[in-house]
Amino acid sequence: MYASRNIDLCTKDCLCLFVCPTGATDTETGQIDKNLCLDGCRLCVDACPSHAIYLVMSNYADPKHKDETLAGALMGLLESKADQEAVARSAAAENPGAQKLARALQKSMRILAEDCAREGGFMLPQSAASQALLAELAQTEDQQIQELAVKLLEK
Amino acid sequence: MIPSPKTFPAILSNLAKATEKQQREDTAQLFRQLSEITRTRTESAAVNESAAGTRTRAGTRIENKVENDAKNEAPGATGEGSAEASLTAVRERITQDLENQYPQIQKLAESANDRGAQRALKWAQKVTTLQKSLIDRYLLKGEELLADSSLFVCEACGFIFLGKTAPEICPVCKAPAKRFSKVS
Ligand code: SF4
Ligand code: SF4
């Protein structure tokens, strides 16, 4: 586990700089240097008056079991949202208002689809379903897809 | 089980968001790239298939197959269509989801006692209902509807808001105004 700073919440009170035993909180990027951060220490998390620091896990437990029929139905709904996104994307460039609405719909459909993906077993890249998908993509003939999938499997 | 290729772009962009939250920006970048590439591949495959006169749909959808096949011929299904035709096509599809998919999947989620899925479906159903009414308003009023208002999308739940500025809180998921992004 390492600490991470939500820069939107940070009010620069600098208590984290004061308590950190390694100086990991003191960087120019605004982010905590995770290479210096001590696994599970959390001193800065507790010291921060703005609740701007949280711990990110290095390893995640397996997700709760998903009912397979339900997961399959959610993936079907995802497919439906992907279709609708594609239809909205195909809207021709004529009326600016209609175009804007089509763009809003594309974005909205994608967000709905992503929610289906999360509930359908693809919450985290560490999950078994995500790893299986990457393994499958690493086998495709399409070289660009294959290369990216291989890189992601190594991460 | 590996889902259909159409689902890849959203699965992968969701994983990009998940890795962003884990502060792994380089990994997130790779997921975003892979998401975009799989999207262009699926879309060009759909265009090729429809050009060859074959069906563009296959999947594990619950709802009425016959009605669906009719939709394949609908304007805007693939390639370029007029904006109104595309909006009408989206409207027909979401109407089907509202009538068939949401109620059926919600029942499955209830019997599986899956709170996460129930929450997701409830939000999605509201967002979809509001998408439909927005499309209806556009089809009725035309360009005038957006003449001096903007569209904002809630990044948390997908709700589309029409107005001068983003709402203070999202009526669907209660996210604050800063989670809304303006559609350019
Ligand atoms: S203690 Fe919290 S608010 Fe202060 S500098 Fe650190 S992160 Fe920012
Ligand atoms: S968790 Fe400990 S080591 Fe890591 S940044 Fe915070 S204070 Fe420093």
mmCIF file of C-alpha atoms and ligand atoms in Angstrom:
data_model
loop_
_atom_site.group_PDB
_atom_site.id
_atom_site.type_symbol
_atom_site.label_atom_id
_atom_site.label_comp_id
_atom_site.label_asym_id
_atom_site.label_seq_id
_atom_site.Cartn_x
_atom_site.Cartn_y
_atom_site.Cartn_z
ATOM 1 C CA MET A 1 0.000 0.000 0.000
ATOM 2 C CA TYR A 2 1.231 3.458 -0.801
ATOM 3 C CA ALA A 3 -0.097 6.948 -0.160
ATOM 4 C CA SER A 4 -1.642 9.088 -2.844
ATOM 5 C CA ARG A 5 -2.703 12.742 -2.762
ATOM 6 C CA ASN A 6 -5.902 14.150 -4.208
ATOM 7 C CA ILE A 7 -4.548 17.511 -5.252
ATOM 8 C CA ASP A 8 -8.081 18.957 -5.565
ATOM 9 C CA LEU A 9 -8.519 18.630 -1.806
ATOM 10 C CA CYS A 10 -5.004 19.551 -0.715
ATOM 11 C CA THR A 11 -4.898 22.949 0.991
ATOM 12 C CA LYS A 12 -1.114 22.920 1.324
ATOM 13 C CA ASP A 13 -1.041 22.858 5.097
ATOM 14 C CA CYS A 14 2.000 20.713 4.740
ATOM 15 C CA LEU A 15 1.481 18.466 7.762
ATOM 16 C CA CYS A 16 2.197 15.498 5.521
ATOM 17 C CA LEU A 17 5.637 16.944 4.790
ATOM 18 C CA PHE A 18 6.233 17.212 8.513
ATOM 19 C CA VAL A 19 5.250 13.665 9.470
ATOM 20 C CA CYS A 20 6.598 11.651 6.557
ATOM 21 C CA PRO A 21 9.676 9.694 7.665
ATOM 22 C CA THR A 22 11.109 9.391 4.151
ATOM 23 C CA GLY A 23 10.270 12.664 2.423
ATOM 24 C CA ALA A 24 7.986 10.861 -0.018
ATOM 25 C CA THR A 25 5.314 13.546 0.347
ATOM 26 C CA ASP A 26 7.689 16.321 -0.696
ATOM 27 C CA THR A 27 7.748 16.361 -4.487
ATOM 28 C CA GLU A 28 7.396 19.003 -7.162
ATOM 29 C CA THR A 29 4.722 17.070 -9.019
ATOM 30 C CA GLY A 30 2.118 17.408 -6.273
ATOM 31 C CA GLN A 31 1.963 13.640 -6.087
ATOM 32 C CA ILE A 32 3.547 11.395 -3.459
ATOM 33 C CA ASP A 33 6.659 9.516 -4.521
ATOM 34 C CA LYS A 34 5.468 5.955 -4.214
ATOM 35 C CA ASN A 35 8.987 4.572 -4.486
ATOM 36 C CA LEU A 36 9.873 6.286 -1.222
ATOM 37 C CA CYS A 37 6.570 5.565 0.494
ATOM 38 C CA LEU A 38 6.714 2.880 3.195
ATOM 39 C CA ASP A 39 4.194 0.099 2.717
ATOM 40 C CA GLY A 40 1.204 0.686 4.991
ATOM 41 C CA CYS A 41 2.754 3.512 7.050
ATOM 42 C CA ARG A 42 -0.175 5.954 6.627
ATOM 43 C CA LEU A 43 1.190 8.680 8.928
ATOM 44 C CA CYS A 44 0.423 11.356 6.348
ATOM 45 C CA VAL A 45 -3.057 9.973 5.742
ATOM 46 C CA ASP A 46 -3.935 10.477 9.391
ATOM 47 C CA ALA A 47 -2.132 13.820 9.675
ATOM 48 C CA CYS A 48 -3.706 15.543 6.689
ATOM 49 C CA PRO A 49 -6.352 18.027 7.890
ATOM 50 C CA SER A 50 -7.989 18.109 4.446
ATOM 51 C CA HIS A 51 -8.467 14.370 4.000
ATOM 52 C CA ALA A 52 -6.498 14.727 0.809
ATOM 53 C CA ILE A 53 -4.374 11.588 1.183
ATOM 54 C CA TYR A 54 -5.507 8.021 0.826
ATOM 55 C CA LEU A 55 -3.817 4.652 0.569
ATOM 56 C CA VAL A 56 -3.739 2.742 -2.699
ATOM 57 C CA MET A 57 -3.480 -1.002 -2.421
ATOM 58 C CA SER A 58 -0.749 -2.908 -4.210
ATOM 59 C CA ASN A 59 -2.756 -6.115 -4.150
ATOM 60 C CA TYR A 60 -6.478 -6.443 -4.303
ATOM 61 C CA ALA A 61 -8.549 -9.280 -2.936
ATOM 62 C CA ASP A 62 -10.732 -11.151 -5.429
ATOM 63 C CA PRO A 63 -14.010 -9.368 -6.069
ATOM 64 C CA LYS A 64 -17.283 -10.674 -4.693
ATOM 65 C CA HIS A 65 -18.702 -13.492 -6.737
ATOM 66 C CA LYS A 66 -21.032 -12.329 -9.510
ATOM 67 C CA ASP A 67 -24.085 -14.274 -10.525
ATOM 68 C CA GLU A 68 -23.245 -15.474 -14.027
ATOM 69 C CA THR A 69 -26.656 -14.979 -15.598
ATOM 70 C CA LEU A 70 -26.732 -11.451 -14.236
ATOM 71 C CA ALA A 71 -23.187 -10.699 -15.399
ATOM 72 C CA GLY A 72 -24.099 -12.012 -18.867
ATOM 73 C CA ALA A 73 -27.219 -9.828 -18.994
ATOM 74 C CA LEU A 74 -25.191 -6.782 -17.940
ATOM 75 C CA MET A 75 -22.715 -7.481 -20.726
ATOM 76 C CA GLY A 76 -25.678 -7.682 -23.120
ATOM 77 C CA LEU A 77 -26.832 -4.270 -21.898
ATOM 78 C CA LEU A 78 -23.288 -2.978 -22.341
ATOM 79 C CA GLU A 79 -23.413 -4.174 -25.936
ATOM 80 C CA SER A 80 -26.653 -2.312 -26.437
ATOM 81 C CA LYS A 81 -25.060 0.894 -25.076
ATOM 82 C CA ALA A 82 -22.027 0.378 -27.338
ATOM 83 C CA ASP A 83 -24.351 0.113 -30.342
ATOM 84 C CA GLN A 84 -26.158 3.271 -29.318
ATOM 85 C CA GLU A 85 -22.853 5.095 -28.885
ATOM 86 C CA ALA A 86 -21.868 4.024 -32.416
ATOM 87 C CA VAL A 87 -25.180 5.177 -33.878
ATOM 88 C CA ALA A 88 -24.826 8.556 -32.136
ATOM 89 C CA ARG A 89 -21.272 8.813 -33.465
ATOM 90 C CA SER A 90 -22.480 8.248 -37.021
ATOM 91 C CA ALA A 91 -24.597 11.438 -36.916
ATOM 92 C CA ALA A 92 -23.613 13.596 -39.864
ATOM 93 C CA ALA A 93 -22.280 17.107 -39.448
ATOM 94 C CA GLU A 94 -25.135 19.365 -40.434
ATOM 95 C CA ASN A 95 -27.063 21.037 -37.630
ATOM 96 C CA PRO A 96 -24.810 22.162 -34.790
ATOM 97 C CA GLY A 97 -27.439 21.481 -32.116
ATOM 98 C CA ALA A 98 -28.167 17.942 -33.270
ATOM 99 C CA GLN A 99 -24.460 17.285 -33.469
ATOM 100 C CA LYS A 100 -23.939 18.499 -29.932
ATOM 101 C CA LEU A 101 -26.770 16.335 -28.694
ATOM 102 C CA ALA A 102 -25.273 13.349 -30.514
ATOM 103 C CA ARG A 103 -21.918 14.012 -28.843
ATOM 104 C CA ALA A 104 -23.571 14.265 -25.427
ATOM 105 C CA LEU A 105 -25.341 10.957 -26.099
ATOM 106 C CA GLN A 106 -22.088 9.256 -27.117
ATOM 107 C CA LYS A 107 -20.469 10.305 -23.884
ATOM 108 C CA SER A 108 -23.477 9.370 -21.804
ATOM 109 C CA MET A 109 -23.760 5.930 -23.461
ATOM 110 C CA ARG A 110 -20.093 5.270 -22.749
ATOM 111 C CA ILE A 111 -20.524 6.111 -19.070
ATOM 112 C CA LEU A 112 -23.527 3.758 -18.854
ATOM 113 C CA ALA A 113 -21.537 1.060 -20.649
ATOM 114 C CA GLU A 114 -18.611 1.462 -18.267
ATOM 115 C CA ASP A 115 -20.939 1.036 -15.314
ATOM 116 C CA CYS A 116 -22.164 -2.243 -16.858
ATOM 117 C CA ALA A 117 -18.551 -3.338 -17.291
ATOM 118 C CA ARG A 118 -17.827 -2.665 -13.619
ATOM 119 C CA GLU A 119 -20.883 -4.569 -12.454
ATOM 120 C CA GLY A 120 -20.244 -7.321 -14.991
ATOM 121 C CA GLY A 121 -16.880 -8.278 -13.452
ATOM 122 C CA PHE A 122 -14.463 -5.757 -14.999
ATOM 123 C CA MET A 123 -14.158 -3.459 -11.998
ATOM 124 C CA LEU A 124 -10.367 -3.583 -11.785
ATOM 125 C CA PRO A 125 -7.575 -4.541 -14.173
ATOM 126 C CA GLN A 126 -6.409 -6.984 -11.492
ATOM 127 C CA SER A 127 -9.618 -9.032 -11.707
ATOM 128 C CA ALA A 128 -9.614 -12.469 -13.318
ATOM 129 C CA ALA A 129 -12.069 -11.368 -16.027
ATOM 130 C CA SER A 130 -9.901 -8.386 -17.010
ATOM 131 C CA GLN A 131 -6.767 -10.521 -17.126
ATOM 132 C CA ALA A 132 -8.541 -13.143 -19.255
ATOM 133 C CA LEU A 133 -9.646 -10.437 -21.683
ATOM 134 C CA LEU A 134 -6.109 -9.079 -21.984
ATOM 135 C CA ALA A 135 -4.785 -12.614 -22.517
ATOM 136 C CA GLU A 136 -7.305 -13.063 -25.325
ATOM 137 C CA LEU A 137 -6.363 -9.730 -26.919
ATOM 138 C CA ALA A 138 -2.704 -10.691 -26.707
ATOM 139 C CA GLN A 139 -3.528 -13.597 -29.045
ATOM 140 C CA THR A 140 -5.205 -11.561 -31.784
ATOM 141 C CA GLU A 141 -3.667 -11.139 -35.214
ATOM 142 C CA ASP A 142 -4.030 -7.368 -35.113
ATOM 143 C CA GLN A 143 -0.513 -6.319 -34.234
ATOM 144 C CA GLN A 144 -1.304 -2.999 -32.574
ATOM 145 C CA ILE A 145 -3.878 -4.623 -30.300
ATOM 146 C CA GLN A 146 -1.574 -7.525 -29.554
ATOM 147 C CA GLU A 147 1.348 -5.292 -28.576
ATOM 148 C CA LEU A 148 -0.711 -3.125 -26.235
ATOM 149 C CA ALA A 149 -2.318 -6.164 -24.598
ATOM 150 C CA VAL A 150 1.075 -7.797 -24.043
ATOM 151 C CA LYS A 151 2.395 -4.601 -22.441
ATOM 152 C CA LEU A 152 -0.644 -4.417 -20.172
ATOM 153 C CA LEU A 153 -0.268 -8.040 -19.115
ATOM 154 C CA GLU A 154 3.268 -7.238 -18.005
ATOM 155 C CA LYS A 155 2.097 -4.337 -15.823
ATOM 156 C CA MET B 1 -16.070 -16.157 -20.721
ATOM 157 C CA ILE B 2 -14.812 -13.516 -23.160
ATOM 158 C CA PRO B 3 -17.558 -11.004 -24.049
ATOM 159 C CA SER B 4 -18.310 -9.770 -27.563
ATOM 160 C CA PRO B 5 -15.789 -7.416 -29.235
ATOM 161 C CA LYS B 6 -18.357 -4.604 -29.162
ATOM 162 C CA THR B 7 -17.969 -4.476 -25.403
ATOM 163 C CA PHE B 8 -14.172 -4.079 -25.481
ATOM 164 C CA PRO B 9 -13.926 -0.279 -25.847
ATOM 165 C CA ALA B 10 -16.043 0.447 -22.760
ATOM 166 C CA ILE B 11 -14.485 -2.350 -20.687
ATOM 167 C CA LEU B 12 -11.049 -0.986 -21.506
ATOM 168 C CA SER B 13 -11.891 2.692 -20.957
ATOM 169 C CA ASN B 14 -13.359 1.694 -17.613
ATOM 170 C CA LEU B 15 -10.120 -0.093 -16.724
ATOM 171 C CA ALA B 16 -8.263 3.087 -17.739
ATOM 172 C CA LYS B 17 -10.333 5.013 -15.191
ATOM 173 C CA ALA B 18 -9.700 2.363 -12.541
ATOM 174 C CA THR B 19 -5.930 2.570 -13.072
ATOM 175 C CA GLU B 20 -6.049 6.379 -12.970
ATOM 176 C CA LYS B 21 -7.515 6.064 -9.493
ATOM 177 C CA GLN B 22 -4.673 3.756 -8.546
ATOM 178 C CA GLN B 23 -2.290 6.497 -9.713
ATOM 179 C CA ARG B 24 -0.860 4.363 -12.501
ATOM 180 C CA GLU B 25 -0.975 6.908 -15.283
ATOM 181 C CA ASP B 26 1.250 4.996 -17.739
ATOM 182 C CA THR B 27 -0.977 1.927 -17.473
ATOM 183 C CA ALA B 28 -4.088 4.081 -17.831
ATOM 184 C CA GLN B 29 -2.629 5.518 -21.024
ATOM 185 C CA LEU B 30 -2.189 2.017 -22.493
ATOM 186 C CA PHE B 31 -5.771 1.085 -21.597
ATOM 187 C CA ARG B 32 -7.046 4.268 -23.253
ATOM 188 C CA GLN B 33 -5.090 3.503 -26.437
ATOM 189 C CA LEU B 34 -6.299 -0.072 -26.523
ATOM 190 C CA SER B 35 -9.868 1.109 -25.958
ATOM 191 C CA GLU B 36 -9.693 3.514 -28.899
ATOM 192 C CA ILE B 37 -8.139 0.950 -31.233
ATOM 193 C CA THR B 38 -10.713 -1.716 -30.408
ATOM 194 C CA ARG B 39 -13.447 0.865 -30.993
ATOM 195 C CA THR B 40 -12.219 1.788 -34.469
ATOM 196 C CA ARG B 41 -11.792 -1.901 -35.325
ATOM 197 C CA THR B 42 -15.335 -2.840 -34.244
ATOM 198 C CA GLU B 43 -16.846 0.136 -36.016
ATOM 199 C CA SER B 44 -15.062 -0.528 -39.290
ATOM 200 C CA ALA B 45 -16.014 -4.207 -39.009
ATOM 201 C CA ALA B 46 -19.669 -3.155 -38.613
ATOM 202 C CA VAL B 47 -19.444 -0.952 -41.702
ATOM 203 C CA ASN B 48 -17.835 -3.746 -43.742
ATOM 204 C CA GLU B 49 -20.415 -6.272 -42.656
ATOM 205 C CA SER B 50 -23.334 -4.031 -43.466
ATOM 206 C CA ALA B 51 -21.734 -3.234 -46.827
ATOM 207 C CA ALA B 52 -21.569 -6.957 -47.515
ATOM 208 C CA GLY B 53 -25.265 -7.164 -46.678
ATOM 209 C CA THR B 54 -24.825 -9.374 -43.640
ATOM 210 C CA ARG B 55 -26.299 -8.893 -40.203
ATOM 211 C CA THR B 56 -24.308 -6.595 -37.976
ATOM 212 C CA ARG B 57 -25.569 -7.897 -34.694
ATOM 213 C CA ALA B 58 -24.863 -10.926 -32.648
ATOM 214 C CA GLY B 59 -24.960 -11.085 -28.924
ATOM 215 C CA THR B 60 -26.523 -12.272 -25.765
ATOM 216 C CA ARG B 61 -29.291 -9.729 -25.673
ATOM 217 C CA ILE B 62 -32.396 -10.621 -23.824
ATOM 218 C CA GLU B 63 -34.944 -8.735 -25.829
ATOM 219 C CA ASN B 64 -36.910 -9.342 -28.971
ATOM 220 C CA LYS B 65 -34.720 -10.571 -31.780
ATOM 221 C CA VAL B 66 -37.090 -9.884 -34.633
ATOM 222 C CA GLU B 67 -37.553 -6.235 -33.758
ATOM 223 C CA ASN B 68 -33.833 -5.917 -33.410
ATOM 224 C CA ASP B 69 -33.074 -7.221 -36.831
ATOM 225 C CA ALA B 70 -35.424 -4.648 -38.260
ATOM 226 C CA LYS B 71 -33.332 -1.976 -36.532
ATOM 227 C CA ASN B 72 -30.274 -3.033 -38.514
ATOM 228 C CA GLU B 73 -31.814 -1.490 -41.555
ATOM 229 C CA ALA B 74 -32.672 1.690 -39.658
ATOM 230 C CA PRO B 75 -30.944 4.830 -40.875
ATOM 231 C CA GLY B 76 -27.823 5.676 -38.958
ATOM 232 C CA ALA B 77 -27.198 2.074 -37.937
ATOM 233 C CA THR B 78 -23.773 2.183 -39.544
ATOM 234 C CA GLY B 79 -21.851 4.775 -41.480
ATOM 235 C CA GLU B 80 -23.092 8.333 -41.838
ATOM 236 C CA GLY B 81 -26.742 9.271 -41.538
ATOM 237 C CA SER B 82 -28.454 12.597 -41.071
ATOM 238 C CA ALA B 83 -28.248 13.784 -37.485
ATOM 239 C CA GLU B 84 -32.029 13.543 -37.035
ATOM 240 C CA ALA B 85 -32.065 10.011 -38.419
ATOM 241 C CA SER B 86 -29.318 8.994 -36.019
ATOM 242 C CA LEU B 87 -31.143 10.537 -33.093
ATOM 243 C CA THR B 88 -34.327 8.741 -34.097
ATOM 244 C CA ALA B 89 -32.402 5.475 -34.374
ATOM 245 C CA VAL B 90 -30.898 5.970 -30.904
ATOM 246 C CA ARG B 91 -34.356 6.784 -29.579
ATOM 247 C CA GLU B 92 -35.833 3.544 -30.913
ATOM 248 C CA ARG B 93 -33.053 1.503 -29.402
ATOM 249 C CA ILE B 94 -33.274 3.098 -25.980
ATOM 250 C CA THR B 95 -37.030 2.663 -25.986
ATOM 251 C CA GLN B 96 -36.456 -1.063 -26.377
ATOM 252 C CA ASP B 97 -33.953 -1.068 -23.521
ATOM 253 C CA LEU B 98 -36.442 0.728 -21.302
ATOM 254 C CA GLU B 99 -39.210 -1.711 -22.147
ATOM 255 C CA ASN B 100 -37.238 -4.946 -22.090
ATOM 256 C CA GLN B 101 -33.688 -4.888 -20.862
ATOM 257 C CA TYR B 102 -33.935 -2.753 -17.732
ATOM 258 C CA PRO B 103 -36.944 -4.446 -16.116
ATOM 259 C CA GLN B 104 -35.634 -7.935 -16.878
ATOM 260 C CA ILE B 105 -32.078 -7.330 -15.717
ATOM 261 C CA GLN B 106 -33.289 -5.498 -12.620
ATOM 262 C CA LYS B 107 -35.240 -8.645 -11.702
ATOM 263 C CA LEU B 108 -32.115 -10.755 -12.127
ATOM 264 C CA ALA B 109 -30.159 -8.317 -9.947
ATOM 265 C CA GLU B 110 -32.824 -8.485 -7.274
ATOM 266 C CA SER B 111 -32.936 -12.258 -7.194
ATOM 267 C CA ALA B 112 -29.134 -12.431 -7.117
ATOM 268 C CA ASN B 113 -29.307 -9.922 -4.258
ATOM 269 C CA ASP B 114 -26.659 -7.818 -5.988
ATOM 270 C CA ARG B 115 -26.886 -4.283 -4.622
ATOM 271 C CA GLY B 116 -24.189 -2.875 -6.870
ATOM 272 C CA ALA B 117 -25.963 -4.027 -9.994
ATOM 273 C CA GLN B 118 -29.325 -2.811 -8.696
ATOM 274 C CA ARG B 119 -27.883 0.640 -8.066
ATOM 275 C CA ALA B 120 -26.209 0.743 -11.490
ATOM 276 C CA LEU B 121 -29.417 -0.299 -13.219
ATOM 277 C CA LYS B 122 -31.547 2.202 -11.331
ATOM 278 C CA TRP B 123 -29.272 5.088 -12.295
ATOM 279 C CA ALA B 124 -28.964 3.826 -15.855
ATOM 280 C CA GLN B 125 -32.706 3.561 -16.223
ATOM 281 C CA LYS B 126 -33.204 7.154 -15.042
ATOM 282 C CA VAL B 127 -30.398 8.423 -17.255
ATOM 283 C CA THR B 128 -31.854 6.552 -20.235
ATOM 284 C CA THR B 129 -35.376 7.866 -19.622
ATOM 285 C CA LEU B 130 -33.993 11.402 -19.542
ATOM 286 C CA GLN B 131 -31.936 10.784 -22.707
ATOM 287 C CA LYS B 132 -35.131 9.794 -24.420
ATOM 288 C CA SER B 133 -37.046 12.874 -23.315
ATOM 289 C CA LEU B 134 -34.177 15.103 -24.407
ATOM 290 C CA ILE B 135 -34.193 13.501 -27.872
ATOM 291 C CA ASP B 136 -37.970 13.985 -28.005
ATOM 292 C CA ARG B 137 -37.616 17.638 -27.111
ATOM 293 C CA TYR B 138 -35.039 18.067 -29.851
ATOM 294 C CA LEU B 139 -37.163 16.304 -32.443
ATOM 295 C CA LEU B 140 -40.037 18.578 -31.500
ATOM 296 C CA LYS B 141 -38.261 21.936 -31.269
ATOM 297 C CA GLY B 142 -35.247 21.385 -33.495
ATOM 298 C CA GLU B 143 -32.178 23.602 -33.307
ATOM 299 C CA GLU B 144 -34.050 26.165 -31.226
ATOM 300 C CA LEU B 145 -33.788 23.839 -28.225
ATOM 301 C CA LEU B 146 -30.048 24.346 -28.013
ATOM 302 C CA ALA B 147 -29.983 27.932 -29.253
ATOM 303 C CA ASP B 148 -28.925 29.516 -25.982
ATOM 304 C CA SER B 149 -28.307 26.567 -23.707
ATOM 305 C CA SER B 150 -25.464 24.107 -23.375
ATOM 306 C CA LEU B 151 -25.318 20.407 -22.656
ATOM 307 C CA PHE B 152 -23.493 19.026 -19.633
ATOM 308 C CA VAL B 153 -22.798 15.355 -18.947
ATOM 309 C CA CYS B 154 -22.356 13.976 -15.422
ATOM 310 C CA GLU B 155 -19.113 11.997 -15.453
ATOM 311 C CA ALA B 156 -20.342 9.807 -12.623
ATOM 312 C CA CYS B 157 -23.663 8.533 -14.005
ATOM 313 C CA GLY B 158 -24.028 9.847 -17.578
ATOM 314 C CA PHE B 159 -26.996 12.157 -16.937
ATOM 315 C CA ILE B 160 -27.301 14.828 -19.653
ATOM 316 C CA PHE B 161 -28.345 18.282 -18.469
ATOM 317 C CA LEU B 162 -29.590 21.060 -20.720
ATOM 318 C CA GLY B 163 -29.094 24.539 -19.336
ATOM 319 C CA LYS B 164 -26.876 27.584 -19.033
ATOM 320 C CA THR B 165 -24.638 26.200 -16.298
ATOM 321 C CA ALA B 166 -24.182 22.760 -14.772
ATOM 322 C CA PRO B 167 -26.653 21.894 -11.976
ATOM 323 C CA GLU B 168 -25.413 22.195 -8.401
ATOM 324 C CA ILE B 169 -25.955 18.507 -7.814
ATOM 325 C CA CYS B 170 -26.768 15.730 -10.223
ATOM 326 C CA PRO B 171 -30.447 14.798 -9.833
ATOM 327 C CA VAL B 172 -29.662 11.148 -10.601
ATOM 328 C CA CYS B 173 -26.509 10.358 -8.617
ATOM 329 C CA LYS B 174 -25.996 13.475 -6.429
ATOM 330 C CA ALA B 175 -22.528 14.241 -7.779
ATOM 331 C CA PRO B 176 -21.539 17.927 -7.398
ATOM 332 C CA ALA B 177 -21.407 20.433 -10.290
ATOM 333 C CA LYS B 178 -17.701 19.927 -10.816
ATOM 334 C CA ARG B 179 -18.306 16.356 -11.971
ATOM 335 C CA PHE B 180 -20.201 17.714 -14.993
ATOM 336 C CA SER B 181 -18.400 18.353 -18.221
ATOM 337 C CA LYS B 182 -19.657 20.698 -20.873
ATOM 338 C CA VAL B 183 -20.196 19.236 -24.331
ATOM 339 C CA SER B 184 -18.321 21.295 -26.909
HETATM 340 S S1 SF4 C 1 -1.230 17.489 4.825
HETATM 341 FE FE1 SF4 C 1 -2.889 17.299 3.334
HETATM 342 S S2 SF4 C 1 -3.509 19.388 2.884
HETATM 343 FE FE2 SF4 C 1 -1.486 19.477 3.855
HETATM 344 S S3 SF4 C 1 -0.014 19.502 2.164
HETATM 345 FE FE3 SF4 C 1 -0.287 17.379 2.802
HETATM 346 S S4 SF4 C 1 -1.897 16.637 1.471
HETATM 347 FE FE4 SF4 C 1 -1.998 18.824 1.358
HETATM 348 S S1 SF4 C 2 2.439 6.720 4.096
HETATM 349 FE FE1 SF4 C 2 4.194 7.232 5.402
HETATM 350 S S2 SF4 C 2 5.978 6.941 4.078
HETATM 351 FE FE2 SF4 C 2 4.193 7.024 2.745
HETATM 352 S S3 SF4 C 2 4.099 9.162 2.163
HETATM 353 FE FE3 SF4 C 2 2.746 8.916 3.915
HETATM 354 S S4 SF4 C 2 4.032 9.421 5.691
HETATM 355 FE FE4 SF4 C 2 5.394 9.085 3.942
#
